[in-house]
Amino acid sequence: MTIPKSRKRRGKLLIGLLVAGLVVVLTGLGIWQVQRLGWKTDLIERVEARLAAPVSDAPGPSVWPALDQKADEYTRVTVTGEYLPGSDALAMAVTEHGGGYWVMSPLRTADGWILWINRGFVPQDRSAPADRPLPDGEQRIAGLLRMNQPGGGFLRSNDPAGNRWYSRDVVALSTSRGIDEAAPYFIDAARENGDALPIGGLTVVTFRNAHLGYAITWFALAAGLTVASFIFLRREWRG
């Protein structure tokens, strides 16, 4: 049975449209990776510059409205104050030490305002209060400024009523602890006591940047598919 020429042409046209759609998708992925490359490069430059800058005082209430993630996160800061007992919270975390929790503790500064401190990491099997004792008296905390992380984690929302936290949402933490006003950021405390719990200084400040390679791969696939399809379809149409 001979297939009509019109049907063959429609089949070739459909193949051409499918290939064109795939090329558009592959090109779009390449463009997205180029955009990600720019974002990641800017992030690395900003973080490196702030880690090399002098330590500054933690921003007080007068500065809070002007704080911006892009402009202020990862700044090295220091603050003095006393921890508020009985208000710790554990936020899910995965670090180089495995799975466990960040220990979040509110601190009343010497100027009277409240600031949440990420005191560090504890493993799941060592998360009891006895394993993460709260220091008494005035403390001087040094670390990195981190902006609020609302909502929760991947496919999991924070549950204040159940005291289950998947992100370091200091606004929700303050509300759940009856704290009327606290800084809209927290501090990732630096490591001070070696591997004693909680383990501080685990903030990720080195970022893998492979987006250029990904972009080249997507663009190369788009170009290769375009050339191969052109050669194939031209031969078919001639036949």
Short mmCIF file of C-alpha atoms in Angstrom, two decimals:
data_model
loop_
_atom_site.label_atom_id
_atom_site.label_comp_id
_atom_site.label_asym_id
_atom_site.label_seq_id
_atom_site.Cartn_x
_atom_site.Cartn_y
_atom_site.Cartn_z
CA MET A 1 0.00 0.00 0.00
CA THR A 2 1.44 3.34 -1.04
CA ILE A 3 1.25 6.16 1.49
CA PRO A 4 -0.14 9.33 -0.09
CA LYS A 5 2.36 12.13 -0.58
CA SER A 6 0.14 14.54 1.35
CA ARG A 7 0.25 12.27 4.42
CA LYS A 8 4.04 11.98 4.17
CA ARG A 9 4.34 15.73 4.00
CA ARG A 10 2.10 16.17 7.04
CA GLY A 11 4.25 13.67 8.94
CA LYS A 12 7.41 15.54 8.01
CA LEU A 13 5.78 18.82 8.98
CA LEU A 14 4.82 17.41 12.38
CA ILE A 15 8.38 16.17 12.90
CA GLY A 16 9.65 19.61 11.99
CA LEU A 17 7.31 21.29 14.45
CA LEU A 18 8.28 18.86 17.20
CA VAL A 19 11.97 19.50 16.57
CA ALA A 20 11.37 23.25 16.59
CA GLY A 21 9.60 22.96 19.93
CA LEU A 22 12.48 20.97 21.39
CA VAL A 23 14.99 23.53 20.11
CA VAL A 24 12.99 26.33 21.75
CA VAL A 25 12.92 24.43 25.05
CA LEU A 26 16.66 23.66 24.94
CA THR A 27 17.47 27.26 24.06
CA GLY A 28 15.27 28.49 26.89
CA LEU A 29 17.13 26.23 29.33
CA GLY A 30 20.42 27.65 28.08
CA ILE A 31 19.21 31.22 28.55
CA TRP A 32 18.00 30.35 32.05
CA GLN A 33 21.43 28.98 32.93
CA VAL A 34 23.06 32.17 31.65
CA GLN A 35 20.77 34.14 33.96
CA ARG A 36 21.65 31.81 36.83
CA LEU A 37 25.33 32.31 36.02
CA GLY A 38 24.96 36.06 36.44
CA TRP A 39 23.08 35.64 39.71
CA LYS A 40 25.60 33.15 41.12
CA THR A 41 28.60 35.24 40.07
CA ASP A 42 27.10 38.31 41.74
CA LEU A 43 26.35 36.31 44.91
CA ILE A 44 29.91 34.97 45.13
CA GLU A 45 31.40 38.43 44.66
CA ARG A 46 29.10 39.96 47.30
CA VAL A 47 29.78 37.24 49.86
CA GLU A 48 33.55 37.38 49.34
CA ALA A 49 33.53 41.17 49.71
CA ARG A 50 31.53 41.04 52.96
CA LEU A 51 33.65 38.29 54.47
CA ALA A 52 36.72 40.46 53.83
CA ALA A 53 35.12 43.61 55.28
CA PRO A 54 35.58 44.73 58.92
CA VAL A 55 33.14 43.50 61.57
CA SER A 56 30.29 45.92 62.34
CA ASP A 57 27.66 46.16 65.08
CA ALA A 58 24.44 44.25 64.50
CA PRO A 59 21.85 46.65 63.00
CA GLY A 60 19.43 48.11 65.55
CA PRO A 61 15.71 48.95 65.17
CA SER A 62 16.35 52.27 63.40
CA VAL A 63 18.03 50.41 60.53
CA TRP A 64 15.62 47.47 60.19
CA PRO A 65 13.29 49.02 57.58
CA ALA A 66 16.24 49.62 55.24
CA LEU A 67 17.73 46.12 55.48
CA ASP A 68 17.91 44.26 52.19
CA GLN A 69 18.92 40.70 51.47
CA LYS A 70 21.06 41.57 48.46
CA ALA A 71 22.76 44.48 50.18
CA ASP A 72 23.20 43.18 53.74
CA GLU A 73 23.15 39.39 53.99
CA TYR A 74 26.43 37.70 55.00
CA THR A 75 27.74 40.88 56.62
CA ARG A 76 30.04 40.12 59.56
CA VAL A 77 28.45 41.50 62.72
CA THR A 78 28.77 41.35 66.49
CA VAL A 79 26.28 41.89 69.32
CA THR A 80 26.27 41.75 73.12
CA GLY A 81 23.37 40.55 75.24
CA GLU A 82 21.80 37.79 77.32
CA TYR A 83 19.87 34.78 76.06
CA LEU A 84 16.21 34.43 77.01
CA PRO A 85 15.80 31.07 78.76
CA GLY A 86 13.08 28.64 77.74
CA SER A 87 12.61 30.01 74.23
CA ASP A 88 14.92 27.85 72.11
CA ALA A 89 13.62 26.40 68.84
CA LEU A 90 15.02 23.66 66.63
CA ALA A 91 14.94 24.12 62.84
CA MET A 92 15.62 21.18 60.54
CA ALA A 93 19.08 21.25 58.97
CA VAL A 94 21.44 19.19 56.84
CA THR A 95 25.13 20.02 57.17
CA GLU A 96 28.54 18.44 56.67
CA HIS A 97 27.85 16.67 59.97
CA GLY A 98 24.68 15.03 58.64
CA GLY A 99 21.04 15.64 59.47
CA GLY A 100 19.89 17.44 62.59
CA TYR A 101 18.81 20.88 63.74
CA TRP A 102 19.85 24.50 63.97
CA VAL A 103 19.48 25.75 67.54
CA MET A 104 17.72 29.10 67.42
CA SER A 105 17.82 31.19 70.61
CA PRO A 106 16.51 34.74 71.22
CA LEU A 107 18.96 37.18 72.77
CA ARG A 108 18.10 40.43 74.49
CA THR A 109 20.77 42.90 73.48
CA ALA A 110 22.44 45.40 75.76
CA ASP A 111 20.19 48.07 74.16
CA GLY A 112 17.02 46.12 75.01
CA TRP A 113 15.89 44.80 71.63
CA ILE A 114 15.59 41.12 70.71
CA LEU A 115 17.66 39.28 68.14
CA TRP A 116 17.55 35.59 67.22
CA ILE A 117 20.86 33.75 67.20
CA ASN A 118 21.50 30.54 65.32
CA ARG A 119 23.83 29.07 67.95
CA GLY A 120 24.80 26.20 65.67
CA PHE A 121 24.05 22.63 64.67
CA VAL A 122 23.14 19.58 66.76
CA PRO A 123 22.58 16.02 65.43
CA GLN A 124 19.11 14.54 65.72
CA ASP A 125 20.17 12.14 68.48
CA ARG A 126 21.77 14.93 70.52
CA SER A 127 19.13 17.63 70.41
CA ALA A 128 17.90 17.45 74.03
CA PRO A 129 18.29 20.63 76.11
CA ALA A 130 21.08 18.96 78.11
CA ASP A 131 23.10 18.58 74.87
CA ARG A 132 22.75 22.27 73.97
CA PRO A 133 22.96 24.19 77.25
CA LEU A 134 22.13 27.89 77.08
CA PRO A 135 24.99 30.10 78.30
CA ASP A 136 24.22 32.30 81.31
CA GLY A 137 25.03 35.97 81.67
CA GLU A 138 26.19 38.48 79.13
CA GLN A 139 27.44 37.02 75.87
CA ARG A 140 29.30 38.56 72.96
CA ILE A 141 28.16 36.95 69.72
CA ALA A 142 30.03 37.26 66.44
CA GLY A 143 28.78 35.83 63.18
CA LEU A 144 27.08 36.46 59.85
CA LEU A 145 23.88 38.43 59.34
CA ARG A 146 21.20 36.30 57.68
CA MET A 147 17.82 37.53 56.54
CA ASN A 148 14.54 35.96 57.63
CA GLN A 149 13.60 32.66 55.98
CA PRO A 150 9.79 32.47 56.01
CA GLY A 151 7.51 29.62 55.04
CA GLY A 152 9.39 26.40 55.61
CA GLY A 153 11.34 23.86 53.59
CA PHE A 154 10.73 21.93 50.39
CA LEU A 155 7.12 20.64 50.46
CA ARG A 156 7.00 21.24 54.23
CA SER A 157 5.59 24.31 55.94
CA ASN A 158 6.58 25.53 59.37
CA ASP A 159 4.14 24.42 62.07
CA PRO A 160 4.33 26.94 64.94
CA ALA A 161 1.52 25.22 66.85
CA GLY A 162 3.41 21.91 66.77
CA ASN A 163 6.78 23.62 67.26
CA ARG A 164 8.10 22.07 64.05
CA TRP A 165 10.37 24.33 62.04
CA TYR A 166 11.79 23.67 58.59
CA SER A 167 13.24 27.14 58.02
CA ARG A 168 14.60 29.88 60.25
CA ASP A 169 11.57 32.14 60.19
CA VAL A 170 12.38 34.57 63.01
CA VAL A 171 9.13 36.49 62.57
CA ALA A 172 7.03 33.37 63.17
CA LEU A 173 9.40 32.22 65.91
CA SER A 174 8.96 35.52 67.74
CA THR A 175 5.18 35.28 67.51
CA SER A 176 5.18 31.70 68.76
CA ARG A 177 7.33 32.70 71.77
CA GLY A 178 5.28 35.79 72.62
CA ILE A 179 8.05 38.18 71.61
CA ASP A 180 6.42 41.42 70.49
CA GLU A 181 9.26 42.81 68.43
CA ALA A 182 12.48 41.27 67.19
CA ALA A 183 15.00 41.98 64.47
CA PRO A 184 13.92 40.83 60.97
CA TYR A 185 17.17 38.95 60.64
CA PHE A 186 19.23 36.49 62.66
CA ILE A 187 22.91 35.83 63.20
CA ASP A 188 24.67 32.60 62.28
CA ALA A 189 27.08 32.43 65.20
CA ALA A 190 30.74 31.74 64.50
CA ARG A 191 32.37 28.61 65.86
CA GLU A 192 33.93 29.29 69.25
CA ASN A 193 34.18 25.97 71.09
CA GLY A 194 35.53 23.56 68.50
CA ASP A 195 33.14 20.63 68.03
CA ALA A 196 31.24 21.29 71.25
CA LEU A 197 27.49 21.42 70.71
CA PRO A 198 25.93 23.38 69.20
CA ILE A 199 28.51 23.58 66.39
CA GLY A 200 28.67 27.10 65.01
CA GLY A 201 30.35 28.50 61.93
CA LEU A 202 28.68 26.16 59.43
CA THR A 203 27.22 28.84 57.19
CA VAL A 204 27.76 27.91 53.55
CA VAL A 205 29.87 30.69 52.04
CA THR A 206 31.46 28.75 49.17
CA PHE A 207 29.11 28.28 46.24
CA ARG A 208 29.56 25.90 43.33
CA ASN A 209 29.19 27.70 40.02
CA ALA A 210 28.75 25.32 37.08
CA HIS A 211 26.06 27.30 35.25
CA LEU A 212 28.34 28.21 32.33
CA GLY A 213 28.93 24.53 31.60
CA TYR A 214 25.21 23.81 31.83
CA ALA A 215 24.42 26.72 29.48
CA ILE A 216 26.95 25.51 26.90
CA THR A 217 25.49 22.00 27.11
CA TRP A 218 21.90 23.16 26.47
CA PHE A 219 22.93 25.48 23.63
CA ALA A 220 25.06 22.74 22.05
CA LEU A 221 22.14 20.30 22.20
CA ALA A 222 19.85 22.88 20.61
CA ALA A 223 22.37 23.61 17.85
CA GLY A 224 23.12 19.92 17.23
CA LEU A 225 19.42 19.04 17.04
CA THR A 226 18.80 21.93 14.66
CA VAL A 227 21.60 20.91 12.29
CA ALA A 228 20.74 17.21 12.35
CA SER A 229 17.06 17.87 11.79
CA PHE A 230 17.77 20.27 8.93
CA ILE A 231 19.94 17.70 7.16
CA PHE A 232 17.40 14.91 7.69
CA LEU A 233 14.36 16.93 6.62
CA ARG A 234 16.10 18.39 3.58
CA ARG A 235 17.01 14.90 2.41
CA GLU A 236 13.48 13.66 3.02
CA TRP A 237 11.89 16.56 1.18
CA ARG A 238 14.23 16.04 -1.78
CA GLY A 239 13.34 12.39 -1.84
#
